Amino acid sequence: MRLAIACTFVGSAVGAELVQHIDAGVLTSLIPVLLLGISLYFLLAPQAGEGGGKPKMSETLFAFSVGTGVGFYDGFFGPGTGSIFTICFVAIAQLSIVHATARTKVLNFTSNLAALIFFIIAGLPVWEIGLVMAAGGFLGARMGAKVVVSKGKKFIRPLVVIMSMVMALKLLWEQHPQWFQSLF
């Protein structure tokens, strides 16, 4: 995964640098749709996450396209990056959901680290909140890794669906609170 890690790092660094100069509002409206699509893919595709198929592109092309592209997205905007990496590993690389999740963690950490470095250079981090979030992320990742090893695919697939839907709804709520207020 060395090349994928390098490409993800570069993509995230470029995204983190660019977001400081461009309005990220365009992505804000697209992400809920993408996350709902990911949820539907895992919900409706019965073989999704089984693994073992023939990859749809070489590891090198995957590293350059997915690593750089999703890394850029994470540095630029961020929500749902783990779900996007996972769907790419499952749909394109034909990995099982467990293997896809493991590789996702490596690339997601890489893109977060790259963005953090470039935001530190720009003097942008809010350290108090960031350190609390990092501690929570570390603890959650440790617990999640144990669950993946013990429960495997039967737990991960529904979790990807639920978390993608929850994140999509959260983003829609933030963008269009009036839609939800009219429901209640």
PDB file of N, CA, C and O in Angstrom, residues 15 18-19 22-35 69 72-79 84 171 175:
ATOM      1  N   GLY A  15      -5.600  19.159  -1.180  1.00  0.00           N
ATOM      2  CA  GLY A  15      -6.950  19.549  -0.769  1.00  0.00           C
ATOM      3  C   GLY A  15      -6.951  20.483   0.416  1.00  0.00           C
ATOM      4  O   GLY A  15      -7.689  21.474   0.446  1.00  0.00           O
ATOM      5  N   LEU A  18      -5.792  23.872  -0.807  1.00  0.00           N
ATOM      6  CA  LEU A  18      -6.774  24.516  -1.678  1.00  0.00           C
ATOM      7  C   LEU A  18      -7.998  25.010  -0.905  1.00  0.00           C
ATOM      8  O   LEU A  18      -8.528  26.082  -1.213  1.00  0.00           O
ATOM      9  N   VAL A  19      -8.442  24.265   0.092  1.00  0.00           N
ATOM     10  CA  VAL A  19      -9.646  24.660   0.829  1.00  0.00           C
ATOM     11  C   VAL A  19      -9.453  25.991   1.554  1.00  0.00           C
ATOM     12  O   VAL A  19     -10.428  26.683   1.845  1.00  0.00           O
ATOM     13  N   ILE A  22     -10.593  28.454  -1.387  1.00  0.00           N
ATOM     14  CA  ILE A  22     -11.814  28.249  -2.183  1.00  0.00           C
ATOM     15  C   ILE A  22     -12.972  27.895  -1.255  1.00  0.00           C
ATOM     16  O   ILE A  22     -12.797  27.222  -0.247  1.00  0.00           O
ATOM     17  N   ASP A  23     -14.173  28.294  -1.632  1.00  0.00           N
ATOM     18  CA  ASP A  23     -15.377  27.950  -0.869  1.00  0.00           C
ATOM     19  C   ASP A  23     -15.720  26.471  -1.071  1.00  0.00           C
ATOM     20  O   ASP A  23     -15.859  26.003  -2.199  1.00  0.00           O
ATOM     21  N   ALA A  24     -15.854  25.746   0.025  1.00  0.00           N
ATOM     22  CA  ALA A  24     -16.173  24.311  -0.033  1.00  0.00           C
ATOM     23  C   ALA A  24     -17.674  24.058  -0.142  1.00  0.00           C
ATOM     24  O   ALA A  24     -18.106  22.914  -0.090  1.00  0.00           O
ATOM     25  N   GLY A  25     -18.470  25.085  -0.325  1.00  0.00           N
ATOM     26  CA  GLY A  25     -19.921  24.952  -0.363  1.00  0.00           C
ATOM     27  C   GLY A  25     -20.446  24.027  -1.444  1.00  0.00           C
ATOM     28  O   GLY A  25     -21.483  23.396  -1.275  1.00  0.00           O
ATOM     29  N   VAL A  26     -19.748  23.941  -2.565  1.00  0.00           N
ATOM     30  CA  VAL A  26     -20.193  23.074  -3.657  1.00  0.00           C
ATOM     31  C   VAL A  26     -20.226  21.622  -3.191  1.00  0.00           C
ATOM     32  O   VAL A  26     -21.187  20.900  -3.438  1.00  0.00           O
ATOM     33  N   LEU A  27     -19.173  21.199  -2.498  1.00  0.00           N
ATOM     34  CA  LEU A  27     -19.128  19.818  -2.017  1.00  0.00           C
ATOM     35  C   LEU A  27     -20.174  19.551  -0.942  1.00  0.00           C
ATOM     36  O   LEU A  27     -20.676  18.442  -0.838  1.00  0.00           O
ATOM     37  N   THR A  28     -20.493  20.557  -0.175  1.00  0.00           N
ATOM     38  CA  THR A  28     -21.447  20.385   0.917  1.00  0.00           C
ATOM     39  C   THR A  28     -22.767  19.822   0.420  1.00  0.00           C
ATOM     40  O   THR A  28     -23.368  18.970   1.064  1.00  0.00           O
ATOM     41  N   SER A  29     -23.214  20.261  -0.734  1.00  0.00           N
ATOM     42  CA  SER A  29     -24.497  19.790  -1.244  1.00  0.00           C
ATOM     43  C   SER A  29     -24.391  18.428  -1.933  1.00  0.00           C
ATOM     44  O   SER A  29     -25.383  17.714  -2.039  1.00  0.00           O
ATOM     45  N   LEU A  30     -23.210  18.043  -2.385  1.00  0.00           N
ATOM     46  CA  LEU A  30     -23.050  16.774  -3.084  1.00  0.00           C
ATOM     47  C   LEU A  30     -22.839  15.584  -2.146  1.00  0.00           C
ATOM     48  O   LEU A  30     -23.232  14.463  -2.464  1.00  0.00           O
ATOM     49  N   ILE A  31     -22.236  15.817  -1.004  1.00  0.00           N
ATOM     50  CA  ILE A  31     -21.838  14.723  -0.119  1.00  0.00           C
ATOM     51  C   ILE A  31     -23.025  13.909   0.409  1.00  0.00           C
ATOM     52  O   ILE A  31     -22.949  12.683   0.423  1.00  0.00           O
ATOM     53  N   PRO A  32     -24.129  14.523   0.856  1.00  0.00           N
ATOM     54  CA  PRO A  32     -25.239  13.680   1.316  1.00  0.00           C
ATOM     55  C   PRO A  32     -25.737  12.717   0.243  1.00  0.00           C
ATOM     56  O   PRO A  32     -26.051  11.564   0.539  1.00  0.00           O
ATOM     57  N   VAL A  33     -25.762  13.158  -0.996  1.00  0.00           N
ATOM     58  CA  VAL A  33     -26.200  12.291  -2.093  1.00  0.00           C
ATOM     59  C   VAL A  33     -25.218  11.133  -2.261  1.00  0.00           C
ATOM     60  O   VAL A  33     -25.626   9.973  -2.410  1.00  0.00           O
ATOM     61  N   LEU A  34     -23.934  11.429  -2.207  1.00  0.00           N
ATOM     62  CA  LEU A  34     -22.915  10.392  -2.323  1.00  0.00           C
ATOM     63  C   LEU A  34     -23.025   9.384  -1.179  1.00  0.00           C
ATOM     64  O   LEU A  34     -22.973   8.172  -1.397  1.00  0.00           O
ATOM     65  N   LEU A  35     -23.203   9.863   0.034  1.00  0.00           N
ATOM     66  CA  LEU A  35     -23.316   8.964   1.191  1.00  0.00           C
ATOM     67  C   LEU A  35     -24.568   8.094   1.116  1.00  0.00           C
ATOM     68  O   LEU A  35     -24.531   6.910   1.472  1.00  0.00           O
ATOM     69  N   GLY A  69      -7.522  11.008  -5.307  1.00  0.00           N
ATOM     70  CA  GLY A  69      -8.840  11.653  -5.360  1.00  0.00           C
ATOM     71  C   GLY A  69      -9.536  11.720  -4.013  1.00  0.00           C
ATOM     72  O   GLY A  69     -10.010  12.791  -3.596  1.00  0.00           O
ATOM     73  N   PHE A  72      -7.583  13.952  -1.665  1.00  0.00           N
ATOM     74  CA  PHE A  72      -7.890  15.351  -1.944  1.00  0.00           C
ATOM     75  C   PHE A  72      -9.214  15.752  -1.288  1.00  0.00           C
ATOM     76  O   PHE A  72      -9.306  16.780  -0.622  1.00  0.00           O
ATOM     77  N   TYR A  73     -10.227  14.931  -1.494  1.00  0.00           N
ATOM     78  CA  TYR A  73     -11.534  15.205  -0.898  1.00  0.00           C
ATOM     79  C   TYR A  73     -11.428  15.332   0.621  1.00  0.00           C
ATOM     80  O   TYR A  73     -11.996  16.243   1.219  1.00  0.00           O
ATOM     81  N   ASP A  74     -10.680  14.429   1.255  1.00  0.00           N
ATOM     82  CA  ASP A  74     -10.573  14.466   2.711  1.00  0.00           C
ATOM     83  C   ASP A  74      -9.848  15.716   3.177  1.00  0.00           C
ATOM     84  O   ASP A  74     -10.257  16.342   4.152  1.00  0.00           O
ATOM     85  N   GLY A  75      -8.787  16.104   2.506  1.00  0.00           N
ATOM     86  CA  GLY A  75      -8.086  17.328   2.882  1.00  0.00           C
ATOM     87  C   GLY A  75      -8.922  18.564   2.637  1.00  0.00           C
ATOM     88  O   GLY A  75      -8.854  19.541   3.369  1.00  0.00           O
ATOM     89  N   PHE A  76      -9.763  18.520   1.599  1.00  0.00           N
ATOM     90  CA  PHE A  76     -10.576  19.670   1.219  1.00  0.00           C
ATOM     91  C   PHE A  76     -11.850  19.785   2.044  1.00  0.00           C
ATOM     92  O   PHE A  76     -12.241  20.860   2.459  1.00  0.00           O
ATOM     93  N   PHE A  77     -12.508  18.645   2.298  1.00  0.00           N
ATOM     94  CA  PHE A  77     -13.820  18.688   2.937  1.00  0.00           C
ATOM     95  C   PHE A  77     -13.956  17.663   4.049  1.00  0.00           C
ATOM     96  O   PHE A  77     -14.147  18.009   5.186  1.00  0.00           O
ATOM     97  N   GLY A  78     -13.922  16.376   3.750  1.00  0.00           N
ATOM     98  CA  GLY A  78     -13.794  15.351   4.764  1.00  0.00           C
ATOM     99  C   GLY A  78     -14.918  14.413   5.117  1.00  0.00           C
ATOM    100  O   GLY A  78     -14.663  13.222   5.238  1.00  0.00           O
ATOM    101  N   PRO A  79     -16.159  14.851   5.331  1.00  0.00           N
ATOM    102  CA  PRO A  79     -17.172  13.916   5.828  1.00  0.00           C
ATOM    103  C   PRO A  79     -17.385  12.707   4.913  1.00  0.00           C
ATOM    104  O   PRO A  79     -17.489  12.842   3.705  1.00  0.00           O
ATOM    105  N   ILE A  84     -16.256   6.335   1.651  1.00  0.00           N
ATOM    106  CA  ILE A  84     -15.850   6.422   0.242  1.00  0.00           C
ATOM    107  C   ILE A  84     -14.689   5.475  -0.037  1.00  0.00           C
ATOM    108  O   ILE A  84     -14.703   4.739  -1.028  1.00  0.00           O
ATOM    109  N   LEU A 171     -25.720  15.995   7.529  1.00  0.00           N
ATOM    110  CA  LEU A 171     -25.326  17.053   6.601  1.00  0.00           C
ATOM    111  C   LEU A 171     -26.541  17.743   5.986  1.00  0.00           C
ATOM    112  O   LEU A 171     -26.559  18.966   5.827  1.00  0.00           O
ATOM    113  N   GLN A 175     -27.665  21.691   6.305  1.00  0.00           N
ATOM    114  CA  GLN A 175     -27.870  22.487   5.102  1.00  0.00           C
ATOM    115  C   GLN A 175     -29.300  22.998   4.957  1.00  0.00           C
ATOM    116  O   GLN A 175     -29.525  24.099   4.472  1.00  0.00           O
TER     117      GLN A 175
END
